[in-house]
Short mmCIF file of C-alpha atoms in Angstrom, two decimals:
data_model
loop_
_atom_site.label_atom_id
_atom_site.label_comp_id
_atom_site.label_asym_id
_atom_site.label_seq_id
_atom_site.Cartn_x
_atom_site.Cartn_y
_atom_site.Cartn_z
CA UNK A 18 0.00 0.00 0.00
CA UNK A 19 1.21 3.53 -0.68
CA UNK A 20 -0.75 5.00 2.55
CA UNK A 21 1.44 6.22 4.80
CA UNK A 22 1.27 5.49 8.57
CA UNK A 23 -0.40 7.08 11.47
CA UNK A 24 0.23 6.64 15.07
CA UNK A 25 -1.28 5.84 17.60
CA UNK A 26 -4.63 5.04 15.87
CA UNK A 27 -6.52 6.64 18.54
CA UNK A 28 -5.52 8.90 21.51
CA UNK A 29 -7.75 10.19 24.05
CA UNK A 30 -6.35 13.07 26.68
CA UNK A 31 -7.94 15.88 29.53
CA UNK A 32 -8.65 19.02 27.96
CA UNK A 33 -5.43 21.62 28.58
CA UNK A 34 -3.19 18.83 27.67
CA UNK A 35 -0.95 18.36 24.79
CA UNK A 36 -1.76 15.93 22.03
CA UNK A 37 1.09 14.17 20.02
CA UNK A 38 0.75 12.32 16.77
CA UNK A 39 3.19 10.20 14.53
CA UNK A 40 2.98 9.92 11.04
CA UNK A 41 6.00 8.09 8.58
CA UNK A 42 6.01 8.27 4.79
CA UNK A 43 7.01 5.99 2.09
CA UNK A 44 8.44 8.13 -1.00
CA UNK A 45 10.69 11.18 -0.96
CA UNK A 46 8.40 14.27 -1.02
CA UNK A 47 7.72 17.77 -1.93
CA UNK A 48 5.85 18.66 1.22
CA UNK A 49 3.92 16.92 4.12
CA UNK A 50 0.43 18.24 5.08
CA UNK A 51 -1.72 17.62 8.34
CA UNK A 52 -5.46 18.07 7.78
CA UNK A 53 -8.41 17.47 10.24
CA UNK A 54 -11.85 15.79 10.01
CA UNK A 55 -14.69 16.54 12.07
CA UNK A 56 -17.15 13.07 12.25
CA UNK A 57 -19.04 12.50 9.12
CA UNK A 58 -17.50 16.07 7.43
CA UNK A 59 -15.13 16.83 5.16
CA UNK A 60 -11.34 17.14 5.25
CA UNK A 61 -9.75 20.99 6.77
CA UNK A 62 -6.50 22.00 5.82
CA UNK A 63 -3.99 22.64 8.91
CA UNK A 64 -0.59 23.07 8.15
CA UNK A 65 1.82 22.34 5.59
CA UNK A 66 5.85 21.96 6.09
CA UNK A 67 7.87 21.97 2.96
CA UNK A 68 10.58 19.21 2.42
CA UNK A 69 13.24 21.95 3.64
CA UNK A 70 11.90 22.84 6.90
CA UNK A 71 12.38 20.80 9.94
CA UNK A 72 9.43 22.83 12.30
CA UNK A 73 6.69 24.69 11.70
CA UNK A 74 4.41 26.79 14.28
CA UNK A 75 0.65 27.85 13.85
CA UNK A 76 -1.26 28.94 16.43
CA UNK A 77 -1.36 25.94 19.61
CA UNK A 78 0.04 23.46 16.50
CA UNK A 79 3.55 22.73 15.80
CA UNK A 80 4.81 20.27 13.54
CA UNK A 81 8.02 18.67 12.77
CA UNK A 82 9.61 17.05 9.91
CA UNK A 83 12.62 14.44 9.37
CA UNK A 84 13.16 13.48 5.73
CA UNK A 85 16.03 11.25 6.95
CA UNK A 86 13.39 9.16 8.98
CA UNK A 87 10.51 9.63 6.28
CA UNK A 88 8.37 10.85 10.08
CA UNK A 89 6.82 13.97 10.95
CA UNK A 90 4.93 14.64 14.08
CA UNK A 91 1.93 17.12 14.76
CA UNK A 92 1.65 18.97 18.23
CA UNK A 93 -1.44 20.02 19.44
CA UNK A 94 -0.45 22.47 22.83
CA UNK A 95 -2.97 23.36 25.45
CA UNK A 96 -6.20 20.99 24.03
CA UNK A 97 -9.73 21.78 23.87
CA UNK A 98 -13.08 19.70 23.69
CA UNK A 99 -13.22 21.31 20.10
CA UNK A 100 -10.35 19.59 19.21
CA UNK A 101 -11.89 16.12 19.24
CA UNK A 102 -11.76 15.23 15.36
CA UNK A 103 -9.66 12.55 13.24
CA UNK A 104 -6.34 14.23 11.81
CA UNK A 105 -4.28 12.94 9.15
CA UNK A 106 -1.49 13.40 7.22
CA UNK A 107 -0.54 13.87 3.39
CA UNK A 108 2.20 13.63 1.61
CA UNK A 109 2.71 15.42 -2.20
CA UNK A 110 4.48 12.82 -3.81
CA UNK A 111 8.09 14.10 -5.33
CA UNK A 112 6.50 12.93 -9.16
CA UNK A 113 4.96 15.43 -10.58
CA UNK A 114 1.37 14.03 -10.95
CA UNK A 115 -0.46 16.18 -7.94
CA UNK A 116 -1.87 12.85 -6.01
CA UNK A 117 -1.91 13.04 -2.19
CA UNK A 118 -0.92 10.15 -0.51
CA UNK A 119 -2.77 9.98 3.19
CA UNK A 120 -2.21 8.46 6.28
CA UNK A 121 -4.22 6.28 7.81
CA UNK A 122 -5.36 8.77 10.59
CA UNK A 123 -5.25 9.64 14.55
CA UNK A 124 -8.77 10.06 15.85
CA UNK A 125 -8.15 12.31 19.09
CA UNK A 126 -11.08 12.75 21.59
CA UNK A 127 -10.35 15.51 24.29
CA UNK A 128 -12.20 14.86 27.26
CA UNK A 129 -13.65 18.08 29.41
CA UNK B 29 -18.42 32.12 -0.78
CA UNK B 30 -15.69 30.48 -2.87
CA UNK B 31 -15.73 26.72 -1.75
CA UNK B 32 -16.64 23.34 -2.99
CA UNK B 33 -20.16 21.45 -3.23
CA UNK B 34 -20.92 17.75 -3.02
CA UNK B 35 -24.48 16.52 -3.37
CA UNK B 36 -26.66 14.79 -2.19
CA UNK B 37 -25.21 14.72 1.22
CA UNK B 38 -26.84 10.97 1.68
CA UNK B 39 -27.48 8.82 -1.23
CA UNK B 40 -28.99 5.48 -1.12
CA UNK B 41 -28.50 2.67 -4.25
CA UNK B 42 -30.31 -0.34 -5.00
CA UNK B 43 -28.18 -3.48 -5.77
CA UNK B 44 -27.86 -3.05 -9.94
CA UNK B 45 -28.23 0.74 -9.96
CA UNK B 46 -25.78 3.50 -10.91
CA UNK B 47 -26.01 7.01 -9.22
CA UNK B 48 -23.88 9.71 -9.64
CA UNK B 49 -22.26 12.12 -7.08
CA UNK B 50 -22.13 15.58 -7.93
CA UNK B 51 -18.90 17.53 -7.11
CA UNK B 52 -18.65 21.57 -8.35
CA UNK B 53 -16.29 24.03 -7.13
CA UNK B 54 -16.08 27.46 -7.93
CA UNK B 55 -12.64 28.06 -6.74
CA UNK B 56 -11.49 28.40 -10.35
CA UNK B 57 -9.09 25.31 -9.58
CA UNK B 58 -7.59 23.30 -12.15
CA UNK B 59 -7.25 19.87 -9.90
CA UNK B 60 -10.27 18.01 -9.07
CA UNK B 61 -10.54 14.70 -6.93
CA UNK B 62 -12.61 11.81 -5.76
CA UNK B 63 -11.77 9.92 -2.42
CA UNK B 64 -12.82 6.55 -0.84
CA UNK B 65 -13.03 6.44 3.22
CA UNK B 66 -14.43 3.68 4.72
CA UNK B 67 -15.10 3.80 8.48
CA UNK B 68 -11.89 3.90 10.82
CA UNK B 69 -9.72 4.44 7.63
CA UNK B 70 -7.81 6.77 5.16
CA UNK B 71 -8.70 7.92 2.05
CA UNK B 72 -8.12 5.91 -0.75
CA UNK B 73 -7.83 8.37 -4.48
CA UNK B 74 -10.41 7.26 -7.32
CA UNK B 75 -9.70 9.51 -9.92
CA UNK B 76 -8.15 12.91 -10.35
CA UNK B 77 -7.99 15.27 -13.08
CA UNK B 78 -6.24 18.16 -13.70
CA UNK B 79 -7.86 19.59 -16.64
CA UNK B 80 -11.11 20.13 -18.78
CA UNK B 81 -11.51 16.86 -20.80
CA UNK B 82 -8.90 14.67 -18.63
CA UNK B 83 -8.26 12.83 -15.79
CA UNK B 84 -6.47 9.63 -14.33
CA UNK B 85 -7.08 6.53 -13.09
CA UNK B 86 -6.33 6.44 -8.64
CA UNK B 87 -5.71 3.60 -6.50
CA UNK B 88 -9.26 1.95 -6.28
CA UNK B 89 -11.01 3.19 -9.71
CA UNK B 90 -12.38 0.10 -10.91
CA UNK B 91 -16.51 0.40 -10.62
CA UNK B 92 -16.01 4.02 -10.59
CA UNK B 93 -16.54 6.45 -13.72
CA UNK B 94 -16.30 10.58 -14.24
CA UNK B 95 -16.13 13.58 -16.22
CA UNK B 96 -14.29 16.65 -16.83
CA UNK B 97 -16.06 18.80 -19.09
CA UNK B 98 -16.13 21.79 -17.55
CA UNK B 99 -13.97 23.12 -15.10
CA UNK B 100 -16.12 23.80 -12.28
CA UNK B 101 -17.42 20.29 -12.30
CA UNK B 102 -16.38 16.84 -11.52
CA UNK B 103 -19.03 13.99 -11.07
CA UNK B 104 -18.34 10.48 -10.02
CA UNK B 105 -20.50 7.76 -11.32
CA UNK B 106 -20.41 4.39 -9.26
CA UNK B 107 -21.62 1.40 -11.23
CA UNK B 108 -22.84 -1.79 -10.84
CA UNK B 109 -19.69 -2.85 -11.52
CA UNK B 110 -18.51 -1.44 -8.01
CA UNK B 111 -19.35 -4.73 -5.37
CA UNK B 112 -18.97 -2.71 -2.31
CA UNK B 113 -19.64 0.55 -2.96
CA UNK B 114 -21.54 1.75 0.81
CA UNK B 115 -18.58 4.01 1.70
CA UNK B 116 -18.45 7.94 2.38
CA UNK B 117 -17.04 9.73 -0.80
CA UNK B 118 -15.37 13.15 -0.32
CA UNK B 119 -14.53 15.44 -3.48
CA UNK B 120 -11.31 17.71 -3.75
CA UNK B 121 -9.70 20.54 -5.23
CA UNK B 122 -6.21 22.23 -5.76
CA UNK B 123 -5.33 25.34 -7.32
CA UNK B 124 -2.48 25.59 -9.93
CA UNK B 125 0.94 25.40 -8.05
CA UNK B 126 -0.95 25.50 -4.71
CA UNK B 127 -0.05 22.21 -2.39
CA UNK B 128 -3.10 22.83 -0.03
CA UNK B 129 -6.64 20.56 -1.28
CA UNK B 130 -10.17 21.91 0.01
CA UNK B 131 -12.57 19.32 0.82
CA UNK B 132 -16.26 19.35 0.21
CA UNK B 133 -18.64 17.82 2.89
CA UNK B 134 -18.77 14.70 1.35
CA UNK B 135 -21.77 12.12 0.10
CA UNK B 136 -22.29 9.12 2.41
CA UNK B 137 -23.55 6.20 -0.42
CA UNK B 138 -25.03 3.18 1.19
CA UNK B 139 -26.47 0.19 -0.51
CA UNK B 140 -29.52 -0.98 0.10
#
């Protein structure tokens, strides 16, 4: 399979603490991009951190990239309720031909 | 608002039918494409296209037919052909040289 891998498959944390998630690759890429789904809606575009970066900051997220590991991780600071949702990552294949290749997902449920 | 459609939001098929899912975006983007998710997983890519009158096979596009003949537009047809098609199907875009996709709300097919 070309999907890339998410870790763990489900986390569930107290509201006001941090939320880490894994996510390793397959190909060499262009960029990585973390995107969140609310149940039963559509996919919301987070973050994106180019193949040259190794950490990127927006807002309470913060991701991090290693192209030598093929990993990145997504850090969600201080959590809210509102933050309960599926995230996943996407890589833009390094070919030329615009696909996405996703992850398999991290559903995160902050409890209040 | 700029953004992108899907419709109907639920669609039910009878064993033997085809329906069509409608997909229209007036973000003037050049990329269109259809996802797979079943429930607990990733999204698996259909078909893609990147301009009027053209598009490409995904991962998973056998039982699955569309169209590109306007810009704006991108409908998915699942056929007969497609032996498990009760899934939730989310539509895509991506401007030219953009990396970012916007997500419509997605069609939930089930078979009946």
């Amino acid at each position: 399979s070309q999907q890339g891998e998410e870790d763990p498959q489900a986390l569930s944390i107290q509201e006001g603490e941090n939320a880490t998630m894994n996510c390793s690759y397959k190909t060499s890429i262009n960029n990585l991009q973390w995107y969140r789904q609310n149940s039963g809606r559509g996919l919301v575009h987070l973050i994106l951190i180019r193949s040259n970066e190794r950490e990127k900051h927006s807002g309470r997220l913060r991701v991090t990239l290693d192209t030598s590991k093929k990993s990145s991780s997504l850090l969600i600071t201080a959590s809210r309720a509102a933050d309960t949702a599926s995230y996943f990552c996407a890589t833009d294949a390094n070919s030329g031909t615009y696909k996405y290749i996703f992850g398999t997902g991290t559903r995160l449920k902050v409890l209040a | 608002d700029g953004g992108i459609t899907q419709s109907p939001k639920y669609l039910f098929r009878k064993e033997g039918q085809n329906v069509t899912l409608s997909c229209e975006q007036n973000l003037n983007h050049d990329t269109m494409y259809w996802y797979r998710q079943d429930p607990g997983q990733g999204l698996r890519l259909i078909y893609y296209s990147q301009i009027v009158n053209d598009f490409q096979k995904g991962d998973i596009a056998e039982g699955y037919s569309v169209s590109r003949e306007k810009k704006e537009s991108f409908p998915l047809t699942v056929t007969s052909a497609q032996k498990n098609p009760t899934a939730f199907y989310l539509c895509a875009s991506r401007g030219f040289g953009r990396a970012e996709a916007f997500f419509g709300q997605g069609t939930r097919l089930t078979v009946v």
